[in-house]
Short mmCIF file of C-alpha atoms in Angstrom, two decimals:
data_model
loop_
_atom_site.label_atom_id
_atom_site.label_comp_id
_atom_site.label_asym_id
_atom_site.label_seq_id
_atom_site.Cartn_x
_atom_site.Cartn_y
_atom_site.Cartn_z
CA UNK A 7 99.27 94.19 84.92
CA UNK A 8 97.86 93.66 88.12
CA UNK A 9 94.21 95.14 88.13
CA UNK A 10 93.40 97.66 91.38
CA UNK A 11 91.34 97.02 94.00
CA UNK A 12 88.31 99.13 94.68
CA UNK A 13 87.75 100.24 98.17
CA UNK A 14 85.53 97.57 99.39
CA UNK A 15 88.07 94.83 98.01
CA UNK A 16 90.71 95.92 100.32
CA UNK A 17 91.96 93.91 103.76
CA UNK A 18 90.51 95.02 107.11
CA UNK A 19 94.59 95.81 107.33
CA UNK A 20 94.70 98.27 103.92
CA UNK A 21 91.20 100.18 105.17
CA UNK A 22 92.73 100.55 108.86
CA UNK A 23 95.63 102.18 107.20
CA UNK A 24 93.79 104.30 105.03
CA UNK A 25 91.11 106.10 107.00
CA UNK A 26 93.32 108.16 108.77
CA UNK A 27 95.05 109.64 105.73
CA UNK A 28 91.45 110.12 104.21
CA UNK A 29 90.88 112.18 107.49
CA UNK A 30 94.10 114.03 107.46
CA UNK A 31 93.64 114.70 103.51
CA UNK A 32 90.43 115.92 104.79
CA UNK A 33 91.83 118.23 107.09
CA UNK A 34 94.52 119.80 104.61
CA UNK A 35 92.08 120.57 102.22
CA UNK A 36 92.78 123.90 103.80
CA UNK A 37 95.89 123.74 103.16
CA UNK A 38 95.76 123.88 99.46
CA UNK A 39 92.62 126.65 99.53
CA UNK A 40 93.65 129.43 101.81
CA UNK A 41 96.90 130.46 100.40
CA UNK A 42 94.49 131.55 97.22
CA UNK A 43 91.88 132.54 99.78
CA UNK A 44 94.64 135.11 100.57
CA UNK A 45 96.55 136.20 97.76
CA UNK A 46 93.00 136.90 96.33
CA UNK A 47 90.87 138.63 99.51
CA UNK A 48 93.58 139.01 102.29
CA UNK A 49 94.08 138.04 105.71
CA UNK A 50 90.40 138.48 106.81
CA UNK A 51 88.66 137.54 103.75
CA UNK A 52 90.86 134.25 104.44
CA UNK A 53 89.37 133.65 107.88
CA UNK A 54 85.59 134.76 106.98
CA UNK A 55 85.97 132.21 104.50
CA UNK A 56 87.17 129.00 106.55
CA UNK A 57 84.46 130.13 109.30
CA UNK A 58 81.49 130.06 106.38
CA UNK A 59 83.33 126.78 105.10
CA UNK A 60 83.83 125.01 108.33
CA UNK A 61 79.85 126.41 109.55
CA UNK A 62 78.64 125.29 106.22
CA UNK A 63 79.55 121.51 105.98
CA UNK A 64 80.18 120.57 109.69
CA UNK A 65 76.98 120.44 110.89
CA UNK A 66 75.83 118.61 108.11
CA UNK A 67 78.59 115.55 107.49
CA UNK A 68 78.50 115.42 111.95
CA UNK A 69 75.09 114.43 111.78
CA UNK A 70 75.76 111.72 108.69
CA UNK A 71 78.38 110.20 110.64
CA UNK A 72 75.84 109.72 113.81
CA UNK A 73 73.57 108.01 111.66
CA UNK A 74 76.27 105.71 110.35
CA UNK A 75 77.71 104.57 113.10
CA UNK A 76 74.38 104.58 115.66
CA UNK A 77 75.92 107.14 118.23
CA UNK A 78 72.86 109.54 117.62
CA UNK A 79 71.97 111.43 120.89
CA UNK A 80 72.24 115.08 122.59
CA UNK A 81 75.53 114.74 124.96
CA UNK A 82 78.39 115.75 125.43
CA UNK A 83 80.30 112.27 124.84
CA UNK A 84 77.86 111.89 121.51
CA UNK A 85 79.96 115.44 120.74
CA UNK A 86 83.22 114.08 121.30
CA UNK A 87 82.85 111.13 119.41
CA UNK A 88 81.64 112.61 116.26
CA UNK A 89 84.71 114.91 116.87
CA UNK A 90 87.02 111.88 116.50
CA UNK A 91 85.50 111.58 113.17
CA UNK A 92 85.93 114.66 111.62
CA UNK A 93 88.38 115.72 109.30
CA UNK A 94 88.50 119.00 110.99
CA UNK A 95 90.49 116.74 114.24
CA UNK A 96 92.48 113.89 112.24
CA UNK A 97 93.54 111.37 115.01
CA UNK A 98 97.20 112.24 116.46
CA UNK A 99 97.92 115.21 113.91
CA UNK A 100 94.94 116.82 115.54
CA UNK A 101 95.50 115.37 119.29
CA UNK A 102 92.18 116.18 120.73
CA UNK A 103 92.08 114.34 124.94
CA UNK A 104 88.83 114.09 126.19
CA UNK A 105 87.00 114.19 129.71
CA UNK A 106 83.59 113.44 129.96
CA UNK A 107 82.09 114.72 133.80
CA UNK A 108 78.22 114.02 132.65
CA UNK A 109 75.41 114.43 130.09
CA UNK A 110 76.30 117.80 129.85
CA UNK A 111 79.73 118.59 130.90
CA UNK A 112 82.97 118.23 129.32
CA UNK A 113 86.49 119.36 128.75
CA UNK A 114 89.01 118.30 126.06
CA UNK A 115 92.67 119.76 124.90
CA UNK A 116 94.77 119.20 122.14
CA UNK A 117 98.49 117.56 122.90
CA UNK A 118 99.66 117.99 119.83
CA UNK A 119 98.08 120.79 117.02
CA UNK A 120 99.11 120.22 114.08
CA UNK A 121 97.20 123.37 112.51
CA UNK A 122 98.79 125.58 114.98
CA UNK A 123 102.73 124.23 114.11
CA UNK A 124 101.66 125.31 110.43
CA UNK A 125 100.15 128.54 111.12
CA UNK A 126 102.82 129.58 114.11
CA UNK A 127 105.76 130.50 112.06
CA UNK A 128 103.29 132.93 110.30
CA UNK A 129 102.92 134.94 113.27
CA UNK A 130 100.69 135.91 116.53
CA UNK A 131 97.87 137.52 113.25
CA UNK A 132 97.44 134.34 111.53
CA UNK A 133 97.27 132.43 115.56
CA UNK A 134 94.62 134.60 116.78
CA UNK A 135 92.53 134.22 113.29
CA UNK A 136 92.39 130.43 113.49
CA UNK A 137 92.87 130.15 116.98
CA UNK A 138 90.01 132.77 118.05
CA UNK A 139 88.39 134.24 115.22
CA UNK A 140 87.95 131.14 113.54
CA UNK A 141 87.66 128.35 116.45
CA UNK A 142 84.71 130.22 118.21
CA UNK A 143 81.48 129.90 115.94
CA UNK A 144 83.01 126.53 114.08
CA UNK A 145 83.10 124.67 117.46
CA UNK A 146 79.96 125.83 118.21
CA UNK A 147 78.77 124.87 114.97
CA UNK A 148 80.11 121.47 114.88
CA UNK A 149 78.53 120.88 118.77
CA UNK A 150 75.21 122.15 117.93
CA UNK A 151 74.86 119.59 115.75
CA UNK A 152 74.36 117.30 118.29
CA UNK A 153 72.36 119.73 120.80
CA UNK A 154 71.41 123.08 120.20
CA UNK A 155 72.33 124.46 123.81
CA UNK A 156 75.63 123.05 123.56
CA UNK A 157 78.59 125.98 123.78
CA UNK A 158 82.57 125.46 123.80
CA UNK A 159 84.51 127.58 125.48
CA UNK A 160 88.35 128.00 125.68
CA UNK A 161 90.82 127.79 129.22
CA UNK A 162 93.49 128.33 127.20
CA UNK A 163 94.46 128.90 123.40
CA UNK A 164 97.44 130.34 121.20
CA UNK A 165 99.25 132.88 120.92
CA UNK A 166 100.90 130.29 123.38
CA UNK A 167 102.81 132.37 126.87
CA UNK A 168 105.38 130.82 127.22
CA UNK A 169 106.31 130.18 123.69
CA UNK A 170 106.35 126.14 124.56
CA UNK A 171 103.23 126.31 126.46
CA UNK A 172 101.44 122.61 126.68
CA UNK A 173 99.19 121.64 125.64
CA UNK A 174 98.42 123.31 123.07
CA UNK A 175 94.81 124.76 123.98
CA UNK A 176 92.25 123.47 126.17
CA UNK A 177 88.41 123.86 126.02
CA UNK A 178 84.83 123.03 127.93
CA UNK A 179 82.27 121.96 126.35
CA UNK A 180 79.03 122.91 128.39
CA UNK A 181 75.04 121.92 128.06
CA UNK A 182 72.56 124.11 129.97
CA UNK A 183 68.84 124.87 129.86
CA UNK A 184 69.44 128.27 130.16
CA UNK A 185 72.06 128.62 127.06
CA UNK A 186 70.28 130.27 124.18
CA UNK A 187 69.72 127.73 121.34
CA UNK A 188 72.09 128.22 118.78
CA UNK A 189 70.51 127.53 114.85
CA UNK A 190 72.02 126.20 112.28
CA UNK A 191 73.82 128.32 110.00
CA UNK A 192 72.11 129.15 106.45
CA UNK A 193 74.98 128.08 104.59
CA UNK A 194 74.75 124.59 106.69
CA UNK A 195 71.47 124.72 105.39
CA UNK A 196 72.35 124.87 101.59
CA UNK A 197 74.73 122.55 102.07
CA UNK A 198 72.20 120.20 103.66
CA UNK A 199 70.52 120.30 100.42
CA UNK A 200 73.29 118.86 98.05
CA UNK A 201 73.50 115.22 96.98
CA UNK A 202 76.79 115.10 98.61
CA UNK A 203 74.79 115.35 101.94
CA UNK A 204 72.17 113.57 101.22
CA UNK A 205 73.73 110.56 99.42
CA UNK A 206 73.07 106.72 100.54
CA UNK A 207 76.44 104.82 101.11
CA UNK A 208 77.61 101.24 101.31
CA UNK A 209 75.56 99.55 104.47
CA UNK A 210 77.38 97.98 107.88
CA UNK A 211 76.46 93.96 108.10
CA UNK A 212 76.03 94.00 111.73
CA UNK A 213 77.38 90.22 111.67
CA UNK A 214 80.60 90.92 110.62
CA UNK A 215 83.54 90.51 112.62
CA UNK A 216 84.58 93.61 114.35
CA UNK A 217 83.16 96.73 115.34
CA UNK A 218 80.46 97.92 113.49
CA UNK A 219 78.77 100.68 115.62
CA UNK A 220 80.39 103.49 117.71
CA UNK A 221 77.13 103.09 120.16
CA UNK A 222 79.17 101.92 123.48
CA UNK A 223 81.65 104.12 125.19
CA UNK A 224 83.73 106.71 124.45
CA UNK A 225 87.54 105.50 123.43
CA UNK A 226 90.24 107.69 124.04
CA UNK A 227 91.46 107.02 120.56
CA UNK A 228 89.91 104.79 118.06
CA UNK A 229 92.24 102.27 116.53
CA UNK A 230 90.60 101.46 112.97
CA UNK A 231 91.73 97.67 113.30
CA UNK A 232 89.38 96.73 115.37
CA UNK A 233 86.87 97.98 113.05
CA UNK A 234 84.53 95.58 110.51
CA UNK A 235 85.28 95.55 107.10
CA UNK A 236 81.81 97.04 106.04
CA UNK A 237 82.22 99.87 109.36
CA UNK A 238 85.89 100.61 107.54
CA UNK A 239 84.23 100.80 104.24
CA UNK A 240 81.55 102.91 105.49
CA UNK A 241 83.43 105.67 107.40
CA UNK A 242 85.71 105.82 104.45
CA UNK A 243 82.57 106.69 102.19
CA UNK A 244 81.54 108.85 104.57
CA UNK A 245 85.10 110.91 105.46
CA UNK A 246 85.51 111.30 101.58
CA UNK A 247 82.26 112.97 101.44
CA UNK A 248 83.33 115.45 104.65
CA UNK A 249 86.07 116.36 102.29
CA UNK A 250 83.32 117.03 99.02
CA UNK A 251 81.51 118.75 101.77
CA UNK A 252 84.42 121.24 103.36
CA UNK A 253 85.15 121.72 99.44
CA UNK A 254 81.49 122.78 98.16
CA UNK A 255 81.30 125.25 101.36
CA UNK A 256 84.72 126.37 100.47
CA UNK A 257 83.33 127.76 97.03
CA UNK A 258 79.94 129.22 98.31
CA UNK A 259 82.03 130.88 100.87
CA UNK A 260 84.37 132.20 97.64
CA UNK A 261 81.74 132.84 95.83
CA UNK A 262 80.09 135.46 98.30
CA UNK A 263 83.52 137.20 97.97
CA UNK A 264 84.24 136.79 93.99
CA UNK A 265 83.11 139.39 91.32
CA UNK A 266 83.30 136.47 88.37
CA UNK A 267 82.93 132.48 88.24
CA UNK A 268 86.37 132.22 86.60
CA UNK A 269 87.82 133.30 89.69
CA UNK A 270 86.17 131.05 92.32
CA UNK A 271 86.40 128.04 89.38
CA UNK A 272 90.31 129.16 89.40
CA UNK A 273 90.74 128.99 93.30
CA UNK A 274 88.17 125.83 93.29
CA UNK A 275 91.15 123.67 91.10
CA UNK A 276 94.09 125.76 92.65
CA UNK A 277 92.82 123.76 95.76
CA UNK A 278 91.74 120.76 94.13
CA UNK A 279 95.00 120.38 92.43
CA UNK A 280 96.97 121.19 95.68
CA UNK A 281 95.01 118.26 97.72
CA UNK A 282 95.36 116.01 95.11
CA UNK A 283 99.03 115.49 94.53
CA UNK A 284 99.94 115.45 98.20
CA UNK A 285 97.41 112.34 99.01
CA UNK A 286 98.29 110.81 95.93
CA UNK A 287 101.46 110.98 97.37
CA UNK A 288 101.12 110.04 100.51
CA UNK A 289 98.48 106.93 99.72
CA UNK A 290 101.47 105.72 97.68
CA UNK A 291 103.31 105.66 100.68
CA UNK A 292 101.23 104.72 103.14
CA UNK A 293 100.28 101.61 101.55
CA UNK A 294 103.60 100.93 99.76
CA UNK A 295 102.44 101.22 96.02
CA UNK A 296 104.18 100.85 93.37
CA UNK A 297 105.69 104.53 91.49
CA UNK A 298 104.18 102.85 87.69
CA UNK A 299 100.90 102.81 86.32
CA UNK A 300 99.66 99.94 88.44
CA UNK A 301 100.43 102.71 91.34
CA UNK A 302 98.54 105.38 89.95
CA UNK A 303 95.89 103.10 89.20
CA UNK A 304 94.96 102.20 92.64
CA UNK A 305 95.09 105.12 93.88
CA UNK A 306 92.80 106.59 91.51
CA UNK A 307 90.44 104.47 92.70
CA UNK A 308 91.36 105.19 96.51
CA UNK A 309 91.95 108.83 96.37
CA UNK A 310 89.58 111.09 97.97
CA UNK A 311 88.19 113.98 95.41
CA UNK A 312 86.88 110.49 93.56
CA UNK A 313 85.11 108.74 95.69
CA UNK A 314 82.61 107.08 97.01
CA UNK A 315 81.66 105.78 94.09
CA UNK A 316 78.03 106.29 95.20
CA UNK A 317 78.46 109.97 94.12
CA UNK A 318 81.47 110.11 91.90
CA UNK A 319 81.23 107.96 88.60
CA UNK A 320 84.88 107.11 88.31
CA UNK A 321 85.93 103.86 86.08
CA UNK A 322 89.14 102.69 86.23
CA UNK A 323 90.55 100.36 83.63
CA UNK A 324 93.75 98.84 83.29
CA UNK A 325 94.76 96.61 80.72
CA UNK A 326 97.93 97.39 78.10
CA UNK A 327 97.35 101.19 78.95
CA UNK A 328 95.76 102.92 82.02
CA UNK A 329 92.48 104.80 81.32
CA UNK A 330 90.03 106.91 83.81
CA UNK A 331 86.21 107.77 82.92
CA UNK A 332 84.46 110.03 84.55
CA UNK A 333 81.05 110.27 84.14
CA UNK A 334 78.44 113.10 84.16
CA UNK A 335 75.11 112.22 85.98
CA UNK A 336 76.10 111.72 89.07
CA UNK A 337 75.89 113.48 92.27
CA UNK A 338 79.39 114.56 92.20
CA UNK A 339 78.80 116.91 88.69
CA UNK A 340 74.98 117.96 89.50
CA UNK A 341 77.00 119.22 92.69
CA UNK A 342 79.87 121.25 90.48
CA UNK A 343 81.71 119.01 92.91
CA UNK A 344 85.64 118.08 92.50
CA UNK A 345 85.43 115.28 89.60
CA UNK A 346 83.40 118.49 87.65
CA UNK A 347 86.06 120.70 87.95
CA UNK A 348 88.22 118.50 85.75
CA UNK A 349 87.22 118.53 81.71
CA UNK A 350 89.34 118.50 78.89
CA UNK A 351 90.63 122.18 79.18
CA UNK A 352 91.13 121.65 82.77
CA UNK A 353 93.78 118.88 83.58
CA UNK A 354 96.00 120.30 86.15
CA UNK A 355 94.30 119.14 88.47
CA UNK A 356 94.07 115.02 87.62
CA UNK A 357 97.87 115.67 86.46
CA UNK A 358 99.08 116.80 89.82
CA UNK A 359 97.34 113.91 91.52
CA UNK A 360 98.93 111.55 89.03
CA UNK A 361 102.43 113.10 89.32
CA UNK A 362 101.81 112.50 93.30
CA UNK A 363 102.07 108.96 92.05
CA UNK A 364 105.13 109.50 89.73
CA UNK A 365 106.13 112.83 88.24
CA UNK A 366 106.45 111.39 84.87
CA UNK A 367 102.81 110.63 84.61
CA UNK A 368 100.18 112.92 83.01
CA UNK A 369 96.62 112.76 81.47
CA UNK A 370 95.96 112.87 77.51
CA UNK A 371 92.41 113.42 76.63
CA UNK A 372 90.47 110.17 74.54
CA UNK A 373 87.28 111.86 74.03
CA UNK A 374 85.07 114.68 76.13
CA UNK A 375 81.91 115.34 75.82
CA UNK A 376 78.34 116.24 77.90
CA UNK A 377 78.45 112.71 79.03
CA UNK A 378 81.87 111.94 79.90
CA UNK A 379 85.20 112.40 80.30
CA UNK A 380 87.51 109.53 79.13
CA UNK A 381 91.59 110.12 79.86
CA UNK A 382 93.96 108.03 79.04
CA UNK A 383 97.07 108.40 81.56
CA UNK A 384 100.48 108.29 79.83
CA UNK A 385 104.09 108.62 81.09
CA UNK A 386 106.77 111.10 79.77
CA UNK A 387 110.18 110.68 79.57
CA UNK A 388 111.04 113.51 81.74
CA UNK A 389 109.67 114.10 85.40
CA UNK A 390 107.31 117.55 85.19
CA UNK A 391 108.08 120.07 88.43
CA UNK A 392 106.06 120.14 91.24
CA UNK A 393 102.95 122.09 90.31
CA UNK A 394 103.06 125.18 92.78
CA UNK A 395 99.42 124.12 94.35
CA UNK A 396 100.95 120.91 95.76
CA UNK A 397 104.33 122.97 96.65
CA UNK A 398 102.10 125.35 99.12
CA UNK A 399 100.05 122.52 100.62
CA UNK A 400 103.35 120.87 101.41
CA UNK A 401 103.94 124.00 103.49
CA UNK A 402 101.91 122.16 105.89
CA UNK A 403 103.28 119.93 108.83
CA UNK A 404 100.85 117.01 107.67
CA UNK A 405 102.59 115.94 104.83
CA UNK A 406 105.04 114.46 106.51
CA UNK A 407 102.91 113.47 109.54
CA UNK A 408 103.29 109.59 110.59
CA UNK A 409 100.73 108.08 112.48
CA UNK A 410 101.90 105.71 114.97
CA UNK A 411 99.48 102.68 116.51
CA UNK A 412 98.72 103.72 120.36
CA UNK A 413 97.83 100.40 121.46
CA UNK A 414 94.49 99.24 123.18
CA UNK A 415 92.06 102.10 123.41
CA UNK A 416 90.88 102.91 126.63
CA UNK A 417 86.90 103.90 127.87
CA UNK A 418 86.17 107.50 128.56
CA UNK A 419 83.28 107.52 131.06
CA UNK A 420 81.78 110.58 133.28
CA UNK A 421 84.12 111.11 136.20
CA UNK A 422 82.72 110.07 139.35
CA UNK A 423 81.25 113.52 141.85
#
């Protein structure tokens, strides 16, 4: 059998390809929480929750990514860029268009919303939650982590009059001296204090081929090609650990609302489980593995709830059977992260992101113990159904989303007075 690849063994080509579905998979972690969010606290526990989750770990994972990729600074344009690498705005599904007027003025709107053609159908209560109730303090909180004054504001937003109104919503994005400073919320704070937010990841060799720092202008879109391989292999790291992010908040945010642990552990997998089969699934896909074991053993090594390996301690070993380890001391567990959510009781989860691979597969416990977790995965003769998680995160638009390559990115600059 042909052994898989860790992330930093892939092609410039593979990585190009995958950071966008690790940013959409990102993005529809939502998906797979707030249908439980729901059936368990309603419509407006629902939306409290995604504005404590989205408050809680955007501030913190904007900041890592300004770090990583040397675009630190208090402007507009440093906004927008750390925008384009959010999971919250996946490039294309999430069509954010930017104009830049100066240090401190700004507009963008979305072409194409690909959280709004989910939540439409539901009707004008679920629009006006995400759309207004939900939008207002997470923008804010994702912009004042580049300047405190900063405030977005909406032109326009959904419900949409008419029906086909375009595009979808627009926005400014203002700096003044005279704006009140906005802090950082408390549960941004906690989360600030994790490993998954404080966690070193792989370094960018500056000599590489490619680009290696977002530091110059403003692109309209950013096509991942013309990235380095250590810049891919960095923003990868760093996207997965948005996702670990957006996932911790989720549970603080569940937890506020919960009278027992076994019902924010039980939402916790619901969503976990939900994620994982549809980007097993669609990593499969994307970069045209193979429906076997060898399949399911690259993407365990590529799929997002276990990586970067510099807080998840995930071994993958293939030989004449497939077998995953997960270990115990890292960040990941000392978190209650993803990867600790999965024990020996608890397999939905890892089953639903092997049966993303190929419905026949499944895990079958080796040994378990305060150490480690050691799986061996097997295949039945008989496909298992879709688990219901992964049936209600399919619900969403982005699991059939296709991104397409836009060509030769363009520079964004201020507009001239």
């Amino acid at each position: 059998m042909t052994p898989p690849r860790p992330l930093r063994e892939l092609t410039r080509p593979e990585l190009a390809v995958l950071l966008p579905e690790l940013l959409l998979a990102g993005h529809l972690i939502d998906r797979a929480g707030m249908p439980h969010a729901i059936g368990a606290f309603g419509l407006d526990g629902m939306r409290d929750i995604a504005i404590e989750e989205w408050m809680g770990a955007s501030p913190v994972y904007t900041r890592r990514m300004q770090r990583a990729l040397g675009f630190e600074g208090d402007s507009v344009e440093v906004i927008f860029k750390g925008m384009q690498l959010d999971v919250g705005a996946p490039p294309q599904f999430m069509d954010f268009r930017y104009v830049v007027h100066d240090h401190d003025r700004g507009e963008f709107h979305l072409d194409h919303c690909g959280a709004l053609m989910d939540v439409e159908p539901m009707g004008d209560d679920f629009v006006v939650a995400m759309c207004h109730d939900i939008e207002d303090p997470t923008f804010d909180a994702t912009a004042i982590a580049t300047n405190v004054r900063a405030q977005v504001r909406p032109l326009h937003r959904p419900p949409r009059t008419p029906a086909d109104r375009h595009p979808h919503c627009a926005w400014t994005v203002t700096i003044a001296a005279d704006h009140d400073p906005l802090p950082i919320p408390e549960i941004a704070t906690r989360m600030g204090r994790t490993h998954a937010a404080q966690v070193d990841l792989s370094p960018i060799d500056p000599a590489e081929d490619g680009l290696g720092h977002y530091a110059g202008p403003l692109l309209d879109d950013l096509r991942f090609g013309d990235w380095s391989h250590s810049a891919l292999v960095r923003v990868a790291e760093e996207v997965c650990i948005q996702g670990h992010l957006l996932a911790l908040s989720f549970r603080e945010a569940v937890r506020a609302r919960a009278t027992d642990d076994a019902t924010v552990e039980g939402i916790a997998r619901k969503q976990l489980a939900g994620i994982a089969g549809l980007t097993s699934e669609r990593l499969c896909a994307a970069l045209d593995l193979p429906a076997d074991l060898e399949g399911a053993a690259q993407v365990l090594l590529l799929h997002p709830a276990l990586l970067p390996s510099a807080y998840v301690d995930a071994t993958v070993t293939l030989d004449d059977r497939l077998v995953l380890r997960l270990g115990r001391s890292d960040g990941a567990t000392a978190d209650a992260a993803w990867p600790a959510l999965v024990d020996a009781d608890h397999l939905a989860p890892l089953d639903a992101l092997l049966r993303g691979v190929d419905a026949r597969l499944r895990a079958d416990v080796l040994s378990s113990g305060p150490d480690e977790l050691v799986v061996e995965v097997v295949t039945d003769d008989d496909p298992a159904p879709e688990a219901d998680e992964v049936a209600l995160t399919r619900f969403s638009t982005g699991a059939e989303f296709a991104f397409v390559d836009r060509g030769t990115p363009v520079a964004i600059g201020p507009r001239p007075a």
